[in-house]
Short mmCIF file of C-alpha atoms (C1' of nucleotides) in Angstrom, two decimals:
data_model
loop_
_atom_site.label_atom_id
_atom_site.label_comp_id
_atom_site.label_asym_id
_atom_site.label_seq_id
_atom_site.Cartn_x
_atom_site.Cartn_y
_atom_site.Cartn_z
CA MET U 124 40.06 -25.97 11.54
CA GLU U 125 39.69 -22.26 12.04
CA LYS U 126 36.93 -20.73 14.15
CA ILE U 127 34.02 -19.14 12.56
CA LYS U 128 34.62 -15.36 12.47
CA LEU U 129 31.39 -13.73 13.70
CA LEU U 130 30.38 -10.07 13.43
CA ILE U 131 27.59 -8.94 15.68
CA VAL U 132 25.50 -6.00 14.56
CA ASP U 133 22.92 -4.62 16.99
CA ASP U 134 22.33 -1.24 18.55
CA HIS U 135 21.19 -2.69 21.91
CA ARG U 136 24.50 -2.74 23.77
CA ILE U 137 23.30 -5.02 26.51
CA LEU U 138 22.04 -7.60 24.00
CA VAL U 139 25.44 -7.48 22.31
CA ALA U 140 27.25 -8.08 25.59
CA GLY U 141 25.05 -11.01 26.12
CA LEU U 142 25.79 -12.44 22.73
CA LYS U 143 29.65 -11.90 23.18
CA LYS U 144 29.36 -13.74 26.44
CA LEU U 145 27.48 -16.51 24.78
CA PHE U 146 30.30 -17.16 22.34
CA GLU U 147 33.08 -16.39 24.87
CA ASN U 148 34.05 -20.00 25.42
CA SER U 149 32.98 -21.42 22.17
CA ALA U 150 35.33 -23.86 20.44
CA THR U 151 33.89 -23.12 17.02
CA VAL U 152 32.91 -19.48 17.01
CA GLN U 153 34.92 -16.39 17.62
CA VAL U 154 33.37 -12.94 17.81
CA THR U 155 35.81 -10.84 15.81
CA ASP U 156 33.94 -7.61 16.03
CA VAL U 157 30.68 -5.85 17.02
CA ALA U 158 28.91 -2.91 15.41
CA PHE U 159 26.10 -0.74 16.75
CA SER U 160 24.92 0.70 13.49
CA GLY U 161 24.78 0.13 9.82
CA LYS U 162 27.70 2.44 9.32
CA GLU U 163 29.79 0.68 11.77
CA CYS U 164 28.85 -2.55 10.28
CA ARG U 165 30.14 -1.62 6.84
CA SER U 166 33.49 -0.52 8.40
CA ALA U 167 33.74 -3.72 10.44
CA ILE U 168 33.33 -5.85 7.30
CA ILE U 169 36.14 -3.86 5.60
CA LYS U 170 38.36 -4.21 8.63
CA GLU U 171 38.00 -7.89 8.91
CA LEU U 172 35.87 -9.98 6.58
CA PRO U 173 33.57 -12.15 8.85
CA ASP U 174 32.21 -15.56 7.88
CA VAL U 175 28.82 -14.90 9.55
CA ILE U 176 26.99 -11.71 10.59
CA LEU U 177 24.35 -11.68 13.26
CA LEU U 178 22.38 -8.75 12.03
CA ASP U 179 19.72 -6.92 13.85
CA ILE U 180 16.77 -5.83 11.67
CA ASN U 181 16.08 -2.52 13.51
CA LEU U 182 19.16 -0.50 13.37
CA PRO U 183 19.17 3.24 14.11
CA ASP U 184 20.50 4.22 10.70
CA ALA U 185 19.46 1.53 8.32
CA SER U 186 16.98 -1.10 7.70
CA GLY U 187 18.39 -4.61 8.31
CA ILE U 188 16.46 -5.87 5.29
CA ASP U 189 18.21 -3.45 2.96
CA LEU U 190 21.58 -3.85 4.64
CA CYS U 191 21.39 -7.49 4.20
CA LYS U 192 20.71 -7.21 0.50
CA GLU U 193 23.55 -4.71 0.25
CA ILE U 194 26.04 -6.92 2.06
CA LYS U 195 25.13 -10.02 0.10
CA SER U 196 25.52 -8.23 -3.14
CA GLN U 197 28.95 -7.04 -2.29
CA HIS U 198 30.14 -10.12 -0.32
CA PRO U 199 28.11 -13.07 -1.33
CA GLU U 200 30.20 -15.37 0.68
CA ILE U 201 29.32 -13.79 3.90
CA LYS U 202 26.34 -15.52 5.72
CA ILE U 203 23.84 -13.42 7.40
CA VAL U 204 21.64 -14.41 10.31
CA ALA U 205 18.81 -12.07 10.99
CA LEU U 206 18.31 -11.15 14.58
CA SER U 207 14.94 -9.45 15.26
CA SER U 208 12.26 -9.07 17.73
CA PHE U 209 9.50 -9.13 15.10
CA ASN U 210 7.95 -12.40 14.08
CA GLU U 211 6.08 -11.07 11.01
CA TYR U 212 5.83 -13.33 8.14
CA ALA U 213 6.47 -10.53 5.51
CA ILE U 214 9.66 -9.45 7.18
CA VAL U 215 11.07 -12.94 7.44
CA ARG U 216 10.16 -13.53 3.88
CA ARG U 217 11.86 -10.44 2.77
CA MET U 218 15.00 -11.28 4.72
CA LEU U 219 15.30 -14.64 3.23
CA GLU U 220 14.57 -13.12 -0.31
CA ASN U 221 17.47 -10.77 0.38
CA GLY U 222 19.86 -13.65 1.07
CA ALA U 223 19.80 -14.23 4.83
CA SER U 224 20.77 -17.75 5.90
CA GLY U 225 18.81 -17.69 9.11
CA TYR U 226 16.27 -15.85 11.24
CA VAL U 227 16.26 -15.89 15.05
CA VAL U 228 14.07 -13.97 17.32
CA LYS U 229 15.79 -12.15 20.15
CA ASN U 230 14.14 -14.15 22.80
CA ALA U 231 15.10 -17.45 21.27
CA MET U 232 17.07 -19.99 23.22
CA PRO U 233 20.81 -19.39 23.36
CA GLU U 234 21.30 -22.67 21.78
CA GLU U 235 19.28 -21.70 18.81
CA ILE U 236 21.36 -18.58 18.38
CA LYS U 237 24.58 -20.75 18.45
CA MET U 238 23.12 -23.27 16.25
CA SER U 239 22.07 -20.63 13.62
CA VAL U 240 25.56 -19.28 13.37
CA GLU U 241 27.09 -22.68 12.89
CA MET U 242 24.60 -23.77 10.40
CA ALA U 243 24.89 -20.52 8.41
CA ALA U 244 28.74 -21.01 8.40
CA ASN U 245 28.09 -24.49 6.92
CA ASN U 246 26.00 -23.16 4.10
CA ALA U 247 22.82 -24.38 5.81
CA SER U 248 19.89 -22.33 6.74
CA PHE U 249 18.28 -22.02 10.06
CA LEU U 250 15.14 -20.59 11.48
CA CYS U 251 14.40 -20.45 15.25
CA GLU U 252 11.48 -22.52 16.38
CA GLU U 253 9.07 -19.73 16.73
CA ILE U 254 9.88 -18.45 13.06
CA ASP U 255 9.93 -21.95 11.61
CA LEU U 256 6.51 -22.58 13.02
CA LEU U 257 5.10 -19.30 11.65
CA MET U 258 6.56 -20.08 8.21
CA ARG U 259 5.21 -23.57 8.20
CA LYS U 260 1.79 -22.41 9.32
CA ARG U 261 1.67 -19.74 6.70
CA SER U 262 2.82 -21.98 3.85
CA LYS U 263 0.06 -24.58 4.85
CA ASN U 264 -2.61 -22.01 5.38
CA PRO U 265 -2.11 -19.35 2.81
CA ILE U 266 -4.38 -16.47 3.52
CA TRP U 267 -7.82 -17.34 2.34
CA LEU U 268 -10.19 -14.48 1.82
CA THR U 269 -13.87 -14.81 0.87
CA PRO U 270 -14.89 -13.41 -2.59
CA ARG U 271 -16.46 -10.46 -0.80
CA GLU U 272 -13.42 -9.82 1.29
CA LYS U 273 -11.19 -9.81 -1.81
CA GLU U 274 -13.50 -7.42 -3.52
CA LEU U 275 -13.42 -5.10 -0.51
CA LEU U 276 -9.59 -5.35 -0.29
CA LYS U 277 -9.16 -4.43 -3.78
CA LEU U 278 -11.16 -1.25 -3.41
CA ILE U 279 -9.27 -0.43 -0.26
CA VAL U 280 -6.02 -0.79 -2.19
CA ASP U 281 -7.58 1.46 -4.81
CA GLY U 282 -7.93 4.15 -2.12
CA PHE U 283 -11.66 4.31 -1.90
CA THR U 284 -13.14 5.26 1.55
CA ASN U 285 -15.76 3.10 3.24
CA HIS U 286 -18.42 5.47 2.08
CA GLU U 287 -17.35 5.10 -1.55
CA ILE U 288 -16.98 1.32 -1.20
CA ALA U 289 -20.35 0.99 0.20
CA GLU U 290 -21.81 2.75 -2.80
CA LYS U 291 -19.86 0.73 -5.24
CA MET U 292 -20.83 -2.55 -3.52
CA PHE U 293 -24.37 -1.48 -2.93
CA LEU U 294 -24.04 -2.06 0.79
CA GLY U 295 -24.30 0.05 3.90
CA VAL U 296 -21.32 1.73 5.34
CA GLU U 297 -21.57 -0.15 8.55
CA THR U 298 -21.19 -3.35 6.61
CA ILE U 299 -18.11 -2.16 5.04
CA ASN U 300 -16.88 -1.14 8.39
CA SER U 301 -17.37 -4.63 9.83
CA TYR U 302 -15.68 -6.24 6.88
CA ARG U 303 -12.80 -3.95 7.03
CA LYS U 304 -12.17 -4.57 10.72
CA ASN U 305 -12.49 -8.19 10.04
CA LEU U 306 -9.85 -7.99 7.33
CA LEU U 307 -7.49 -6.32 9.67
CA ILE U 308 -7.92 -9.11 12.11
CA LYS U 309 -7.81 -11.90 9.52
CA LEU U 310 -4.52 -10.56 8.03
CA GLY U 311 -3.09 -9.42 11.31
CA ALA U 312 -2.72 -5.99 10.00
CA LYS U 313 -2.56 -3.04 12.27
CA ASN U 314 -3.90 -0.51 9.86
CA THR U 315 -4.71 0.39 6.27
CA ALA U 316 -1.05 0.92 5.43
CA ILE U 317 -0.12 -2.63 6.50
CA LEU U 318 -3.22 -3.96 4.79
CA VAL U 319 -2.41 -2.48 1.44
CA ARG U 320 1.16 -3.58 1.77
CA MET U 321 0.21 -7.14 2.42
CA ALA U 322 -2.34 -7.08 -0.38
CA LEU U 323 0.30 -5.90 -2.82
CA GLU U 324 3.23 -7.98 -1.42
CA GLU U 325 1.31 -11.25 -1.18
CA LYS U 326 -0.72 -10.52 -4.26
CA LEU U 327 -3.94 -11.01 -2.64
CA VAL U 328 -5.61 -8.65 -5.05
CA MET O 199 -11.00 -3.00 -47.03
CA GLU O 200 -13.37 -3.84 -44.21
CA LYS O 201 -14.35 -1.24 -41.64
CA ILE O 202 -12.94 -1.51 -38.16
CA LYS O 203 -15.43 -3.23 -35.99
CA LEU O 204 -15.61 -1.12 -32.77
CA LEU O 205 -17.23 -2.07 -29.45
CA ILE O 206 -18.03 0.82 -27.10
CA VAL O 207 -18.05 -0.02 -23.35
CA ASP O 208 -19.23 2.74 -21.00
CA ASP O 209 -21.89 3.07 -18.44
CA HIS O 210 -22.64 6.67 -19.22
CA ARG O 211 -25.41 6.37 -21.86
CA ILE O 212 -25.07 9.89 -23.04
CA LEU O 213 -21.40 9.62 -23.67
CA VAL O 214 -22.04 6.40 -25.60
CA ALA O 215 -24.58 8.08 -27.66
CA GLY O 216 -21.99 10.86 -28.44
CA LEU O 217 -19.46 8.31 -29.50
CA LYS O 218 -21.86 6.46 -31.68
CA LYS O 219 -22.64 9.73 -33.40
CA LEU O 220 -19.01 10.46 -33.82
CA PHE O 221 -18.46 7.22 -35.74
CA GLU O 222 -21.79 7.43 -37.67
CA ASN O 223 -20.49 8.65 -40.90
CA SER O 224 -17.02 7.21 -40.62
CA ALA O 225 -15.57 5.57 -43.64
CA THR O 226 -13.20 3.51 -41.57
CA VAL O 227 -14.93 2.67 -38.35
CA GLN O 228 -18.18 0.94 -37.70
CA VAL O 229 -19.70 0.62 -34.24
CA THR O 230 -20.88 -2.86 -34.12
CA ASP O 231 -22.20 -2.88 -30.52
CA VAL O 232 -22.27 -1.01 -27.28
CA ALA O 233 -22.08 -2.29 -23.68
CA PHE O 234 -23.03 -0.65 -20.40
CA SER O 235 -21.27 -2.93 -18.03
CA GLY O 236 -18.47 -5.40 -17.85
CA LYS O 237 -21.04 -8.19 -18.13
CA GLU O 238 -22.48 -6.78 -21.26
CA CYS O 239 -19.08 -6.28 -22.64
CA ARG O 240 -18.25 -10.04 -22.31
CA SER O 241 -21.41 -10.96 -24.06
CA ALA O 242 -20.96 -8.45 -26.75
CA ILE O 243 -17.39 -9.94 -27.50
CA ILE O 244 -18.91 -13.27 -27.86
CA LYS O 245 -21.76 -12.15 -30.12
CA GLU O 246 -19.39 -10.42 -32.50
CA LEU O 247 -15.70 -10.19 -32.16
CA PRO O 248 -14.59 -6.59 -32.36
CA ASP O 249 -11.41 -5.28 -33.75
CA VAL O 250 -11.11 -2.56 -31.17
CA ILE O 251 -12.81 -1.82 -27.83
CA LEU O 252 -13.29 1.60 -26.44
CA LEU O 253 -13.19 0.66 -22.76
CA ASP O 254 -14.27 2.82 -19.87
CA ILE O 255 -12.22 2.33 -16.89
CA ASN O 256 -15.00 2.93 -14.34
CA LEU O 257 -17.68 0.37 -14.88
CA PRO O 258 -20.33 -0.28 -12.35
CA ASP O 259 -19.55 -3.94 -12.09
CA ALA O 260 -15.84 -4.32 -12.98
CA SER O 261 -12.56 -2.41 -12.94
CA GLY O 262 -11.59 -1.58 -16.49
CA ILE O 263 -7.95 -2.37 -15.66
CA ASP O 264 -8.89 -5.92 -14.77
CA LEU O 265 -11.32 -6.28 -17.58
CA CYS O 266 -8.65 -5.15 -20.01
CA LYS O 267 -6.28 -7.78 -18.74
CA GLU O 268 -8.99 -10.45 -18.96
CA ILE O 269 -9.97 -9.64 -22.52
CA LYS O 270 -6.43 -9.42 -23.75
CA SER O 271 -5.68 -12.88 -22.19
CA GLN O 272 -8.66 -14.40 -23.90
CA HIS O 273 -8.45 -12.43 -27.20
CA PRO O 274 -5.00 -11.00 -27.68
CA GLU O 275 -6.02 -9.93 -31.17
CA ILE O 276 -8.68 -7.36 -29.85
CA LYS O 277 -7.10 -3.87 -29.39
CA ILE O 278 -8.21 -2.02 -26.33
CA VAL O 279 -8.32 1.80 -26.03
CA ALA O 280 -8.94 2.96 -22.49
CA LEU O 281 -11.53 5.67 -22.03
CA SER O 282 -11.26 7.41 -18.63
CA SER O 283 -11.83 10.62 -16.80
CA PHE O 284 -8.75 10.03 -14.74
CA ASN O 285 -5.37 11.33 -15.76
CA GLU O 286 -3.49 9.51 -13.03
CA TYR O 287 0.00 8.19 -13.94
CA ALA O 288 -0.47 4.91 -12.07
CA ILE O 289 -3.68 4.02 -13.76
CA VAL O 290 -2.46 4.74 -17.19
CA ARG O 291 0.67 2.70 -16.52
CA ARG O 292 -1.31 -0.16 -15.35
CA MET O 293 -3.64 -0.05 -18.35
CA LEU O 294 -0.74 -0.15 -20.66
CA GLU O 295 0.86 -2.94 -18.65
CA ASN O 296 -2.47 -4.85 -19.17
CA GLY O 297 -2.25 -4.63 -22.83
CA ALA O 298 -4.20 -1.43 -23.71
CA SER O 299 -3.13 0.12 -27.06
CA GLY O 300 -4.25 3.50 -26.16
CA TYR O 301 -5.61 5.91 -23.50
CA VAL O 302 -7.88 8.75 -24.08
CA VAL O 303 -9.48 11.02 -21.53
CA LYS O 304 -13.19 11.55 -21.94
CA ASN O 305 -12.84 15.30 -22.66
CA ALA O 306 -10.26 14.70 -25.29
CA MET O 307 -10.91 16.09 -28.78
CA PRO O 308 -13.20 13.96 -30.89
CA GLU O 309 -10.43 13.72 -33.46
CA GLU O 310 -8.22 12.16 -30.87
CA ILE O 311 -10.69 9.50 -30.02
CA LYS O 312 -11.11 8.70 -33.70
CA MET O 313 -7.37 8.67 -34.09
CA SER O 314 -6.88 6.30 -31.20
CA VAL O 315 -9.29 3.77 -32.52
CA GLU O 316 -7.64 3.81 -35.99
CA MET O 317 -4.16 3.67 -34.65
CA ALA O 318 -5.14 0.80 -32.39
CA ALA O 319 -6.55 -1.16 -35.27
CA ASN O 320 -3.29 -0.65 -37.09
CA ASN O 321 -1.28 -2.10 -34.21
CA ALA O 322 -0.01 1.24 -33.13
CA SER O 323 -0.46 2.81 -29.81
CA PHE O 324 -2.00 6.14 -29.05
CA LEU O 325 -2.24 8.41 -26.03
CA CYS O 326 -4.31 11.59 -26.06
CA GLU O 327 -2.40 14.74 -25.75
CA GLU O 328 -3.16 15.30 -22.08
CA ILE O 329 -1.95 11.68 -21.15
CA ASP O 330 1.01 11.84 -23.51
CA LEU O 331 2.14 15.00 -21.68
CA LEU O 332 1.62 13.43 -18.30
CA MET O 333 3.60 10.38 -19.19
CA ARG O 334 6.46 12.44 -20.65
CA LYS O 335 6.56 14.75 -17.69
CA ARG O 336 6.64 11.82 -15.27
CA SER O 337 9.41 9.92 -17.16
CA LYS O 338 11.48 13.17 -17.22
CA ASN O 339 10.69 14.18 -13.63
CA PRO O 340 10.52 11.05 -11.57
CA ILE O 341 9.13 11.71 -8.19
CA TRP O 342 11.73 13.32 -5.99
CA LEU O 343 11.28 13.13 -2.38
CA THR O 344 13.53 14.80 0.16
CA PRO O 345 15.55 12.50 2.46
CA ARG O 346 13.25 13.42 5.37
CA GLU O 347 10.17 12.66 3.29
CA LYS O 348 11.53 9.32 2.23
CA GLU O 349 12.20 8.40 5.89
CA LEU O 350 8.68 9.29 6.76
CA LEU O 351 7.13 7.47 3.82
CA LYS O 352 9.03 4.27 4.73
CA LEU O 353 7.67 4.46 8.22
CA ILE O 354 4.15 4.98 6.99
CA VAL O 355 4.55 1.99 4.62
CA ASP O 356 5.63 0.04 7.79
CA GLY O 357 2.40 0.89 9.28
CA PHE O 358 3.44 3.23 12.09
CA THR O 359 1.08 5.98 13.25
CA ASN O 360 2.03 9.64 13.28
CA HIS O 361 2.58 9.38 17.03
CA GLU O 362 4.94 6.40 16.71
CA ILE O 363 6.74 8.01 13.80
CA ALA O 364 7.29 11.27 15.83
CA GLU O 365 8.94 9.23 18.51
CA LYS O 366 11.22 7.36 16.07
CA MET O 367 12.18 10.52 14.25
CA PHE O 368 12.43 12.66 17.47
CA LEU O 369 10.03 15.21 16.07
CA GLY O 370 6.61 16.63 17.17
CA VAL O 371 3.51 14.91 16.12
CA GLU O 372 2.33 18.13 14.36
CA THR O 373 5.54 18.03 12.23
CA ILE O 374 4.83 14.58 11.07
CA ASN O 375 1.25 15.65 10.27
CA SER O 376 2.47 18.45 8.13
CA TYR O 377 5.00 16.28 6.24
CA ARG O 378 2.36 13.55 5.74
CA LYS O 379 -0.09 16.01 4.31
CA ASN O 380 2.68 17.36 2.14
CA LEU O 381 3.52 13.85 0.86
CA LEU O 382 -0.13 13.34 -0.12
CA ILE O 383 -0.07 16.53 -2.12
CA LYS O 384 3.34 15.92 -3.68
CA LEU O 385 2.41 12.37 -4.79
CA GLY O 386 -1.10 13.30 -5.67
CA ALA O 387 -2.32 10.66 -3.33
CA LYS O 388 -5.78 10.69 -1.83
CA ASN O 389 -5.05 8.88 1.24
CA THR O 390 -2.72 6.45 3.05
CA ALA O 391 -3.82 3.51 0.95
CA ILE O 392 -2.79 5.26 -2.32
CA LEU O 393 0.35 6.45 -0.68
CA VAL O 394 1.42 2.97 0.29
CA ARG O 395 0.55 1.69 -3.04
CA MET O 396 2.59 4.28 -4.87
CA ALA O 397 5.52 3.76 -2.56
CA LEU O 398 5.63 0.12 -3.34
CA GLU O 399 4.72 0.19 -6.95
CA GLU O 400 7.22 2.96 -7.82
CA LYS O 401 9.77 1.75 -5.41
CA LEU O 402 10.08 5.00 -3.52
CA VAL O 403 11.12 3.23 -0.37
"C1'" DT V 95 22.11 38.69 -0.94
"C1'" DA V 96 17.71 37.31 -1.99
"C1'" DA V 97 14.91 33.69 -3.34
"C1'" DG V 98 13.84 28.95 -2.77
"C1'" DA V 99 14.04 24.65 -0.64
"C1'" DA V 100 14.00 21.79 3.22
"C1'" DT V 101 13.21 21.23 7.96
"C1'" DA V 102 10.39 21.79 12.04
"C1'" DC V 103 6.64 23.61 14.36
"C1'" DC V 104 1.62 25.27 15.60
"C1'" DC V 105 -3.72 25.78 15.48
"C1'" DC V 106 -8.63 24.32 14.46
"C1'" DC V 107 -11.80 21.05 12.78
"C1'" DA V 108 -14.04 17.39 10.06
"C1'" DA V 109 -13.81 12.97 8.07
"C1'" DA V 110 -12.33 8.44 8.21
"C1'" DA V 111 -10.72 4.40 10.50
"C1'" DA V 112 -10.22 1.35 14.32
"C1'" DG V 113 -11.77 -1.14 18.50
"C1'" DG V 114 -15.47 -2.92 21.02
"C1'" DG V 115 -19.65 -4.83 21.34
"C1'" DG V 116 -23.62 -6.98 18.91
"C1'" DT V 117 -27.95 -9.28 15.31
"C1'" DT V 118 -30.05 -11.45 11.26
"C1'" DT V 119 -30.28 -13.77 6.96
"C1'" DT V 120 -28.60 -16.52 3.31
"C1'" DT V 121 -25.85 -20.21 1.49
"C1'" DC V 122 -23.69 -24.42 1.21
"C1'" DA V 123 -21.88 -28.70 2.45
"C1'" DA V 124 -21.66 -32.73 5.69
"C1'" DT P 83 -31.73 -30.79 7.80
"C1'" DT P 84 -28.95 -28.61 10.65
"C1'" DG P 85 -24.83 -26.22 11.50
"C1'" DA P 86 -21.12 -23.47 10.19
"C1'" DA P 87 -19.48 -19.97 7.35
"C1'" DA P 88 -20.41 -16.10 4.77
"C1'" DA P 89 -22.76 -11.99 4.05
"C1'" DA P 90 -25.11 -7.99 5.65
"C1'" DC P 91 -26.33 -4.85 9.16
"C1'" DC P 92 -26.18 -1.81 13.68
"C1'" DC P 93 -24.49 1.24 17.73
"C1'" DC P 94 -20.95 3.48 20.43
"C1'" DT P 95 -16.45 5.39 21.25
"C1'" DT P 96 -11.71 6.77 20.58
"C1'" DT P 97 -7.88 7.31 17.67
"C1'" DT P 98 -5.84 8.60 13.42
"C1'" DT P 99 -5.99 10.96 9.27
"C1'" DG P 100 -6.74 14.68 6.29
"C1'" DG P 101 -7.97 19.64 4.81
"C1'" DG P 102 -7.29 24.23 5.70
"C1'" DG P 103 -4.73 27.63 7.39
"C1'" DG P 104 -0.26 29.21 9.21
"C1'" DT P 105 5.15 30.57 11.28
"C1'" DA P 106 10.40 30.34 12.01
"C1'" DT P 107 14.80 28.45 11.01
"C1'" DT P 108 18.44 26.88 8.32
"C1'" DC P 109 20.82 25.86 4.19
"C1'" DT P 110 21.81 26.27 -0.63
"C1'" DT P 111 22.30 28.32 -4.81
"C1'" DA P 112 21.49 31.54 -8.49
#
DNA sequence: TAAGAATACCCCCAAAAAGGGGTTTTTCAA
DNA sequence: TTGAAAAACCCCTTTTTGGGGGTATTCTTA
């Protein structure tokens, strides 16, 4: 049986070196090429069609999420394992929606990374422990907002300021302030932009 | 032939009075009821099923956009004409998506309002001139962002602050600031929340 | 070659949001 | 009936954003 042809795509040279080392003596996987950017990744695919790609999500010249979609649409037979330092639900979900076979955080155990590549090559999907946990937790505990919080979120998404919202809801501005800060914590959002994105993407409104 | 049964829903009493007056001597339309809130609107529908509803988008207790969807799902046979002071593309689009038959701005010509009700009753759709123009313009000139602006918008949607974006793009914070303000003007967005919503809804990123 | 975009930069300042602490009242279910 | 959760409110501070002005290159295209 032939070895799995693996293409590594990541702009962190050190990490790439570590990954190459990891597969150096592998009986099943062979690193055929590495790429440090989206552009290089595309060339590498043309040069030699890999079975699996370990794809970083944060490339200097492209979003891994988009790149994944692009690759899968052109070469559905290539399996993609996302490699990322983020453990954000929305990002994982979008990667999987775009056809990724696996998702591994960069500080995962080496065994997990090996495993993910082999599972992907065998048409299985794999999430590293941390991500697996995250996804399970989320699917068991879908975000639950109180009616008042939903109301507020909707108005935020509609672009109203705290002041305007306070008027609309017949509440004090300070109250809106508290609710808003609470929403950020509850949804794990850093700011309004993420809040709006989550509200729309997860149809909370 | 029976007259078209019209329900007027708007919290501005004066405007409602004006609308009632407008249809007073109409041979084809009869105002069967008026409502000043979403709640009253629901009751009015139950009391007497109208053929057409002239529905204000900004009600004190409900969003006209949601109310429209709600009414259409419960009574698909009722035609809804949106009445609004906004001439925002996104709002119009969402109203139409939610089943509205027409969209008239409040300062439209009386003839246009009459027309919209009659057209709606006859299963046709109607947009007042101003809105019609807006929609045509938009469909001919889809929003065009420069590569740099797209890049920035993407990072805003990803929740980065100006400071973080400046670092990522190797630019000064003031530059990002200018770009950002430009984006708001270009897209006609009031703030980050609307910006993010437009970016996602219109797939600008 | 001159006008027009696009790109990148700068200032001041006000408004809004975010981060951190709280308190009180109401509501609802165990 | 007593807690816990939800709802409403308050203060202080810093950071971020938005609103208003600009300027200087480069690049493109009429």
